Short mmCIF file of C-alpha atoms (C1' of nucleotides) in Angstrom, two decimals:
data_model
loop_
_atom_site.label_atom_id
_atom_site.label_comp_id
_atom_site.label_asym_id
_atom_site.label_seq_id
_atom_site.Cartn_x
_atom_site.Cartn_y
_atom_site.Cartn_z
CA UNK A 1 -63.30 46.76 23.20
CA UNK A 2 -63.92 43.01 23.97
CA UNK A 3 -66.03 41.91 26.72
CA UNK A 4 -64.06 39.90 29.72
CA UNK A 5 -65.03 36.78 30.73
CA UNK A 6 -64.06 35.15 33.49
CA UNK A 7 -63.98 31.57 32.28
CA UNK A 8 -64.21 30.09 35.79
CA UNK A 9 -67.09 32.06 36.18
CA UNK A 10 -68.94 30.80 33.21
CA UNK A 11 -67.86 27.26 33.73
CA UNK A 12 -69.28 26.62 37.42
CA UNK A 13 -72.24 27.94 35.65
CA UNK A 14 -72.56 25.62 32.89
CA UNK A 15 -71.40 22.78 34.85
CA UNK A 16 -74.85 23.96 37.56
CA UNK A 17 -77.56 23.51 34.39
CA UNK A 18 -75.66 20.30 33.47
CA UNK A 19 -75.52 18.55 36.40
CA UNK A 20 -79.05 20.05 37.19
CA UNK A 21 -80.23 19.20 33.76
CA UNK A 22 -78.62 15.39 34.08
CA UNK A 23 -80.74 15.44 37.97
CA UNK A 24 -83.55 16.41 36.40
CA UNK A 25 -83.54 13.60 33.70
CA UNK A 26 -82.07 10.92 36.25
CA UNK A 27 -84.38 12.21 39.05
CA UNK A 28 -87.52 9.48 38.13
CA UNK A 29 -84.84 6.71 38.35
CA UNK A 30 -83.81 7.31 41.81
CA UNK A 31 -80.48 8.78 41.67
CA UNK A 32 -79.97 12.74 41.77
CA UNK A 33 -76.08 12.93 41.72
CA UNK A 34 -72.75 10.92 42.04
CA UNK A 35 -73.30 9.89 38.48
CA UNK A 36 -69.44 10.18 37.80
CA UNK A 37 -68.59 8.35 41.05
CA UNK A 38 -70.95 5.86 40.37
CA UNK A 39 -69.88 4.79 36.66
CA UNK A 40 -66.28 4.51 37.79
CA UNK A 41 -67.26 2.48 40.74
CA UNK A 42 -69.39 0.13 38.26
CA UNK A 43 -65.76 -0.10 35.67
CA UNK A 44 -63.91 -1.13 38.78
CA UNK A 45 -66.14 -2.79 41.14
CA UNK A 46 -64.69 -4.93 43.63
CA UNK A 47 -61.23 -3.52 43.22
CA UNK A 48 -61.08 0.25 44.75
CA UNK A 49 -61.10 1.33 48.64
CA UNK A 50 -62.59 4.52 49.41
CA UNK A 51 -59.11 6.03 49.63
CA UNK A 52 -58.78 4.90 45.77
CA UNK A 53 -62.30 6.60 44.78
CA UNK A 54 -61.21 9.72 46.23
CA UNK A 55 -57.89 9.62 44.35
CA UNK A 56 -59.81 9.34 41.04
CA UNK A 57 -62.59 11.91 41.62
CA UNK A 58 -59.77 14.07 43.38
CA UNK A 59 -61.42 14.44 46.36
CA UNK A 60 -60.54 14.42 49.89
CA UNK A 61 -61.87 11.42 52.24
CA UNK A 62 -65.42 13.20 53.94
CA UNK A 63 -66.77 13.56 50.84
CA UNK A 64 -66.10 10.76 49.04
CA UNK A 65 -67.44 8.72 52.42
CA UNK A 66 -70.21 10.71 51.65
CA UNK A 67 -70.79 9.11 48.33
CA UNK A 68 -70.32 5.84 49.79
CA UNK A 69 -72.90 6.39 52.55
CA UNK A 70 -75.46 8.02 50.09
CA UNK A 71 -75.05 4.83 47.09
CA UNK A 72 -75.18 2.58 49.89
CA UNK A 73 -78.19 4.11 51.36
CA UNK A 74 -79.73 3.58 47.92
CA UNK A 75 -78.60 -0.35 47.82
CA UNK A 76 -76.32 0.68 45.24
CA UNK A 77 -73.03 -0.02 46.95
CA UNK A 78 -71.93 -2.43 49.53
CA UNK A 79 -68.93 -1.94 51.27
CA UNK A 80 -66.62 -5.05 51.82
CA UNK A 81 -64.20 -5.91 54.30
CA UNK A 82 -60.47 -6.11 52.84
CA UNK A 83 -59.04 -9.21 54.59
CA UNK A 84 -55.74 -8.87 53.70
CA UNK A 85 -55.91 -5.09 55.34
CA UNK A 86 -58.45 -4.54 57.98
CA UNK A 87 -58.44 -0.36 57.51
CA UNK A 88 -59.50 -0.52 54.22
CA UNK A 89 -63.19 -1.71 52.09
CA UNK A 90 -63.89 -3.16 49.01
CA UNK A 91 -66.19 -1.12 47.12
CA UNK A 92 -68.97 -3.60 45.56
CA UNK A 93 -71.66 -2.57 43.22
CA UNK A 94 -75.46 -3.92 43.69
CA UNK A 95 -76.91 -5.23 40.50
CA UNK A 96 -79.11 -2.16 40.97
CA UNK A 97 -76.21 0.10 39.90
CA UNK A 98 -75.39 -2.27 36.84
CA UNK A 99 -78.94 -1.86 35.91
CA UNK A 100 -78.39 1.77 35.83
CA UNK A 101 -75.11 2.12 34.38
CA UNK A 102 -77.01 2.20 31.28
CA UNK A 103 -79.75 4.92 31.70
CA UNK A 104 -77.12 6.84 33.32
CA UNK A 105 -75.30 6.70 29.97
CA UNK A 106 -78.71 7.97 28.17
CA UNK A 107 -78.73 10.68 30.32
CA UNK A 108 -75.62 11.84 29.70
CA UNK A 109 -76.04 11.80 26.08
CA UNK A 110 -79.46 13.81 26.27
CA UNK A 111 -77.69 16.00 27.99
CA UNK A 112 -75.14 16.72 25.86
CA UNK A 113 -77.66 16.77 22.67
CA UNK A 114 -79.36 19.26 24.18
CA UNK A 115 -76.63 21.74 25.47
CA UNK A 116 -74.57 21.26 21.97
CA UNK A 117 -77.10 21.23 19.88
CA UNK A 118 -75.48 24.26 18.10
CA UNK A 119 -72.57 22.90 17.96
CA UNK A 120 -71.24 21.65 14.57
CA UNK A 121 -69.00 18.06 14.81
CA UNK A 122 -66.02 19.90 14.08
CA UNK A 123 -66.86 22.56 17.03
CA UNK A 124 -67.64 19.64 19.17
CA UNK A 125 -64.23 17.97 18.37
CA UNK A 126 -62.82 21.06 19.18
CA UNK A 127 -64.33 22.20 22.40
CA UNK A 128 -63.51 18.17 23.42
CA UNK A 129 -59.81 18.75 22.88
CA UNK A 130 -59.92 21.72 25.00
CA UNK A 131 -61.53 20.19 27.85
CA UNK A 132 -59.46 16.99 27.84
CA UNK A 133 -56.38 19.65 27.39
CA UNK A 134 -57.35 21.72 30.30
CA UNK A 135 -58.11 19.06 32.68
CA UNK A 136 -54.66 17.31 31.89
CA UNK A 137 -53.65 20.72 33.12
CA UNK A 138 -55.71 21.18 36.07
CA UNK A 139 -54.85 17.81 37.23
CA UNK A 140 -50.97 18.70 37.08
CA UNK A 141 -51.16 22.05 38.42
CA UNK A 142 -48.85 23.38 41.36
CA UNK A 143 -50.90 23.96 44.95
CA UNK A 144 -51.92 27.63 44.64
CA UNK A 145 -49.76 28.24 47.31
CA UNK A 146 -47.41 28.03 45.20
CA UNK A 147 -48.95 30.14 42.64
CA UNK A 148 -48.86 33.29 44.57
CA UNK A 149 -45.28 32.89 44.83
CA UNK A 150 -44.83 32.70 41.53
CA UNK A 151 -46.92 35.46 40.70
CA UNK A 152 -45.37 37.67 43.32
CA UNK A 153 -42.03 37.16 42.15
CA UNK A 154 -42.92 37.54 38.44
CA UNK A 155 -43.97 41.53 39.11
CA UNK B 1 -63.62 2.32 23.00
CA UNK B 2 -63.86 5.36 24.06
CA UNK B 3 -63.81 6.65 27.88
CA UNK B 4 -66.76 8.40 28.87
CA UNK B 5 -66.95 12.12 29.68
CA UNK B 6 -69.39 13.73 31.82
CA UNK B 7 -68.65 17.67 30.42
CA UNK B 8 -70.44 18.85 33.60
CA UNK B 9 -68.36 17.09 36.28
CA UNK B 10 -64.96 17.80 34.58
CA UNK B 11 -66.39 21.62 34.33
CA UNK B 12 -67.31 21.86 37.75
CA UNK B 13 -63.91 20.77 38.75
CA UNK B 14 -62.24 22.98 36.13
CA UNK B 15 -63.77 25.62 37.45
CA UNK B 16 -63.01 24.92 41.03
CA UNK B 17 -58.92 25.04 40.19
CA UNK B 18 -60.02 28.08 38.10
CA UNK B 19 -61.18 30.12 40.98
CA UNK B 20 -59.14 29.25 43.80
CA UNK B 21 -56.47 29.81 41.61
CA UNK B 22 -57.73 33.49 40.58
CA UNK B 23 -58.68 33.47 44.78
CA UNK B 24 -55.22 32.69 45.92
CA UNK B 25 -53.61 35.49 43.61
CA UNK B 26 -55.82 37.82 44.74
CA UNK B 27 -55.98 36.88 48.42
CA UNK B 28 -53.12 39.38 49.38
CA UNK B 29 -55.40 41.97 48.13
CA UNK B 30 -57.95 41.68 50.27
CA UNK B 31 -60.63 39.91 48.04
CA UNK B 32 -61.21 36.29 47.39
CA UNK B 33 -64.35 35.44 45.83
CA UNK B 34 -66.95 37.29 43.85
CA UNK B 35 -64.74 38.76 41.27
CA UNK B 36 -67.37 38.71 38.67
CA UNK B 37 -70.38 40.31 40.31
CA UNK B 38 -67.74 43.35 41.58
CA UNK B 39 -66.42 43.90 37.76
CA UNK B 40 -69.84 43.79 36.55
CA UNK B 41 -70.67 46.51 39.68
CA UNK B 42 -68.07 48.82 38.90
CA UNK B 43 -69.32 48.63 35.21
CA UNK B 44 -72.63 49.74 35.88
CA UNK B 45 -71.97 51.62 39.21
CA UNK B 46 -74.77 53.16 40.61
CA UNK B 47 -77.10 52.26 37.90
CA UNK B 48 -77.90 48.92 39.55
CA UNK B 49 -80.32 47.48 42.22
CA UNK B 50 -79.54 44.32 43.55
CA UNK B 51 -82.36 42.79 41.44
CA UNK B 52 -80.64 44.27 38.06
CA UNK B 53 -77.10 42.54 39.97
CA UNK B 54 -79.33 39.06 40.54
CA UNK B 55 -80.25 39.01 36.75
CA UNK B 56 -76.95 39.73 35.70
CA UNK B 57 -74.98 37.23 37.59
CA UNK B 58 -78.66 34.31 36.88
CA UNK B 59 -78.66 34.21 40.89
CA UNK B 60 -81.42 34.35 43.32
CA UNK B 61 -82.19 37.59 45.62
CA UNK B 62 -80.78 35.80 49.03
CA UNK B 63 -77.61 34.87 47.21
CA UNK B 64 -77.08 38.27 45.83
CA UNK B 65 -77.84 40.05 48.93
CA UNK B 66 -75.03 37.92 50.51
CA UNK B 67 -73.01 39.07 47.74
CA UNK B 68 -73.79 42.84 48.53
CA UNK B 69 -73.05 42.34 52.14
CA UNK B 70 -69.81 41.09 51.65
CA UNK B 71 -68.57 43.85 49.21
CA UNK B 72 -70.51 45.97 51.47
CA UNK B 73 -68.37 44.62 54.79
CA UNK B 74 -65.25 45.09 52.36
CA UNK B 75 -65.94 48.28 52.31
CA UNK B 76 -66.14 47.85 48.06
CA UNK B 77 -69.83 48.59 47.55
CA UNK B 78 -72.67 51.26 49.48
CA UNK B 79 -76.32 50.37 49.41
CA UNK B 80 -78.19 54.24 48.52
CA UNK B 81 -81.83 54.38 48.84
CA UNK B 82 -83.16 54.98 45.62
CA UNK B 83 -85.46 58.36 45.99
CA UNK B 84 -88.40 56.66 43.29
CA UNK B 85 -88.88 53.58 44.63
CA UNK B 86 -88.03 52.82 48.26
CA UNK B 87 -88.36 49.13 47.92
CA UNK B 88 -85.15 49.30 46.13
CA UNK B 89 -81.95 49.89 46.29
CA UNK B 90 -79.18 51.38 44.14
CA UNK B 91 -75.63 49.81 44.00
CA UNK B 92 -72.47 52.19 44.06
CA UNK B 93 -68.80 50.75 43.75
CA UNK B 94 -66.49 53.30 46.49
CA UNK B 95 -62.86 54.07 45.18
CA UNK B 96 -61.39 51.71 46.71
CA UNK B 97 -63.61 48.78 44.52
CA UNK B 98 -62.17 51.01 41.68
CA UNK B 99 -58.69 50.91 42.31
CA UNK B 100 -59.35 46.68 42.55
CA UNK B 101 -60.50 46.20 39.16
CA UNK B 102 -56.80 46.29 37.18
CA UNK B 103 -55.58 44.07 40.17
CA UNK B 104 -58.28 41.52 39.28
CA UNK B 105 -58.16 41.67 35.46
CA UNK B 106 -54.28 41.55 36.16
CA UNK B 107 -54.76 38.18 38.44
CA UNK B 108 -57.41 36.71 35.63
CA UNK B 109 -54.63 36.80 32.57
CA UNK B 110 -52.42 35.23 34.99
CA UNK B 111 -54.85 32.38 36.21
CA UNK B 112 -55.84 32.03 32.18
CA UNK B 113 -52.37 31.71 31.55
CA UNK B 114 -51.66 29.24 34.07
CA UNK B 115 -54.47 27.13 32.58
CA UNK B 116 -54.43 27.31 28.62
CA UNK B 117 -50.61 27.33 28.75
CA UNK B 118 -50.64 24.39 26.26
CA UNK B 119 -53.25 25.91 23.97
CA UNK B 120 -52.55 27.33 20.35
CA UNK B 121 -53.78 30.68 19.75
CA UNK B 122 -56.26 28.62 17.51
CA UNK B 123 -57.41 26.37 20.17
CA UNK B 124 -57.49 29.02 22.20
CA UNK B 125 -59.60 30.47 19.89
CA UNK B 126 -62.02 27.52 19.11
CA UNK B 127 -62.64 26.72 22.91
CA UNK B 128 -63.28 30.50 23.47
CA UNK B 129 -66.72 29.93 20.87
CA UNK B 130 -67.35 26.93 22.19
CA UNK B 131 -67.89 28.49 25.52
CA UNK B 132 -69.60 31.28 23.95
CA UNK B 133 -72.28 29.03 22.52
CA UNK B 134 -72.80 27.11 25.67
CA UNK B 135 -73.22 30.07 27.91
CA UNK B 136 -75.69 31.35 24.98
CA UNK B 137 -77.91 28.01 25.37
CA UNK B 138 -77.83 27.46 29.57
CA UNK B 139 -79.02 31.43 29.37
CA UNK B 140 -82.02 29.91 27.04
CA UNK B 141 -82.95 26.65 28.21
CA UNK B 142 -86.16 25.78 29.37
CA UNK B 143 -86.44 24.95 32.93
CA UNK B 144 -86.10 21.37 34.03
CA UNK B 145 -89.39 20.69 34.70
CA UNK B 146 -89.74 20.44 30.88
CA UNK B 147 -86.66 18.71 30.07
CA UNK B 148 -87.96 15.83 31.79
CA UNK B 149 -91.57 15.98 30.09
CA UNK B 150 -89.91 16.19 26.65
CA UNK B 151 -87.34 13.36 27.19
CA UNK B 152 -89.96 10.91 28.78
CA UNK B 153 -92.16 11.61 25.59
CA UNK B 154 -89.08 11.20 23.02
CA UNK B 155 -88.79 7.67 24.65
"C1'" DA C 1 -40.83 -6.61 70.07
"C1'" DA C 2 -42.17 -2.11 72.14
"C1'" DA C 3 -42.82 2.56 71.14
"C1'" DT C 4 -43.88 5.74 67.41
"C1'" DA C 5 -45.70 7.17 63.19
"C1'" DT C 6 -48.80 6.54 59.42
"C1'" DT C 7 -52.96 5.11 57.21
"C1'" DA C 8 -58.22 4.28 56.08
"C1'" DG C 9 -62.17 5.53 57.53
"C1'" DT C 10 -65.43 8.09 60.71
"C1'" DT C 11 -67.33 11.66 63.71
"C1'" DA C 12 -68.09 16.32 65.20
"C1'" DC C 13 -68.31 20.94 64.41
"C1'" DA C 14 -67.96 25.32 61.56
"C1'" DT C 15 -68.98 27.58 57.35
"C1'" DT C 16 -71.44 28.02 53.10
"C1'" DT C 17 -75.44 27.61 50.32
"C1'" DG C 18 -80.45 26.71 49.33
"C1'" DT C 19 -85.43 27.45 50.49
"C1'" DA C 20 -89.30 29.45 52.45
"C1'" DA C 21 -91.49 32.71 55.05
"C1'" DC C 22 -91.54 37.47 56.16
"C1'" DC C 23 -91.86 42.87 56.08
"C1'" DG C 24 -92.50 47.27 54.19
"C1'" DT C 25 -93.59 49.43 49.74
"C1'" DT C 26 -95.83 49.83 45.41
"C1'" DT C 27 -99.17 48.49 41.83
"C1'" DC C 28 -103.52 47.37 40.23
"C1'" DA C 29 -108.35 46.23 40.18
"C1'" DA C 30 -112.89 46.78 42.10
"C1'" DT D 1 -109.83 54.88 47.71
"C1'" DT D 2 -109.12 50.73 49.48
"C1'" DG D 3 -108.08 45.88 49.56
"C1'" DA D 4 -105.51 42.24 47.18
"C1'" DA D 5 -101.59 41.00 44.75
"C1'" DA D 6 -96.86 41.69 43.49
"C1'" DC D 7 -92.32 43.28 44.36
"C1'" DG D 8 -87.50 44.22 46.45
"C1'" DG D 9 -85.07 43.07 50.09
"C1'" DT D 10 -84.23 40.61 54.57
"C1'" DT D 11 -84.46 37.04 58.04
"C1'" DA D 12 -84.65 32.39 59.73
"C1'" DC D 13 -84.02 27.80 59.23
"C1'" DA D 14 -82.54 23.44 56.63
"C1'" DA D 15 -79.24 20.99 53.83
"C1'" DA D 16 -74.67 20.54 51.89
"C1'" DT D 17 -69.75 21.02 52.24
"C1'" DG D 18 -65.14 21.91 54.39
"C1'" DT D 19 -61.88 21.19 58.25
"C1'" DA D 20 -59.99 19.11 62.10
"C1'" DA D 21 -59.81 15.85 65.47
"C1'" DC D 22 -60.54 11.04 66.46
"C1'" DT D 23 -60.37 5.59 66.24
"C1'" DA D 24 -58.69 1.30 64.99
"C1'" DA D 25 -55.32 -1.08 62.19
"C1'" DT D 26 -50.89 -1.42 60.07
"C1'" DA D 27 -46.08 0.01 59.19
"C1'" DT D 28 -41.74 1.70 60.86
"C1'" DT D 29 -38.05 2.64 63.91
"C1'" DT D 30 -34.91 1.59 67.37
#
DNA sequence: AAATATTAGTTACATTTGTAACCGTTTCAA
DNA sequence: TTGAAACGGTTACAAATGTAACTAATATTT
């Protein structure tokens, strides 16, 4: 008789002690969240719009303006005016940001040491491939809308 | 040169799809969030006080309660005074959070199958332990307090 | 080229979640 | 036994997040 899991369940858990984990580590440097945000705003600085920041982090407009208030607050980000398209802003990062890319990146990899520290390479490689696998998936996936339909239908 | 991952961001949006997934295939029942704290309720019905419920589920007492209350409004769950110790309170599923359970185990194998449709039955497998061993370490860690203290030292 | 629709970004408000103080009950020490 | 501390649960308030309506700029249609 096998125990269920609910791996959504589990997940938002594990993701909570990360990210809180990755705060707590990050906190004495002045930045408590965003970090994902942040890096892929420092690998494309000067090219995205807020629109295109939402598109990669997949989410909607408030709260990615939200990140862009909050690093800018911090003198992290400046936001530039597009000439050739007056709606939009150029997303700049501060050389305060580039300084942190860096301990950011140490973070991370504490982080990671110390929640897969059980974890043999080959289990590693293997949990990797399923992440990467699922959030191909997630990232193609129907609106649930849909889903119900489906699932109605199918019984 | 490989692309960075951040496990805990791509979890926490994993897990997002995940439950509004399992949420929108079991919204025409009447029930879209807290599937896991209700299965682990009707597995332990009327054995439980909310504290037992806030241990289970690693939440604190005000998010539990709000947990209760909503079951509770659903007419899923009944607060009974326990007779020993009137501080507390013991947790009893009605029939009609019985007669939910194979609807929400039903909606789960659907939502896993939406998401791991491209796994093997051996990846499947492997990212099943991998999850395993993370839930077993976030359930152990030391709070963050000491993370911090121990990675400022290690530097 | 004037009227209409669409877009990027913002504001305002509703809902959800986190935190701290609180209340009645029980436990424990003097 | 009685006064302080601890406990389970609740309430009240603060912060974060979601949703919808708004503004200014651009694109489209006729």
């Amino acid at each position: 008789m096998e125990k269920l899991k609910i791996y959504g369940f589990e997940m938002s858990r594990i993701s909570e002690v990360y990210l809180s984990t990755l705060s707590s580590i990050m906190a004495p440097h002045g930045l408590d969240r965003y970090y994902f945000p942040l890096l892929y705003l420092c690998e494309h600085s000067g090219k995205l719009t807020q629109k295109d920041l939402a598109e990669a982090i997949r989410r909607d407009k408030v709260y990615t303006m939200r990140i862009v208030d909050y690093l800018s607050d911090k003198d992290l980000l400046k936001r530039k005016q597009d000439c050739n398209d007056r709606r939009c802003q150029i997303l700049e990062v501060t050389d305060n940001a580039k300084k942190l890319v860096p301990k950011i990146k140490e973070a991370i990899a504490k982080t990671d040491e110390l929640l897969f520290h059980d974890f043999s390479t080959k289990e590693k490689e293997d949990f990797k491939i399923g992440m990467s696998k699922l959030f191909a998936t997630i990232n193609t996936l129907p609106d649930p809308e849909f889903i119900v339909k489906a699932f109605k239908k199918k019984k």
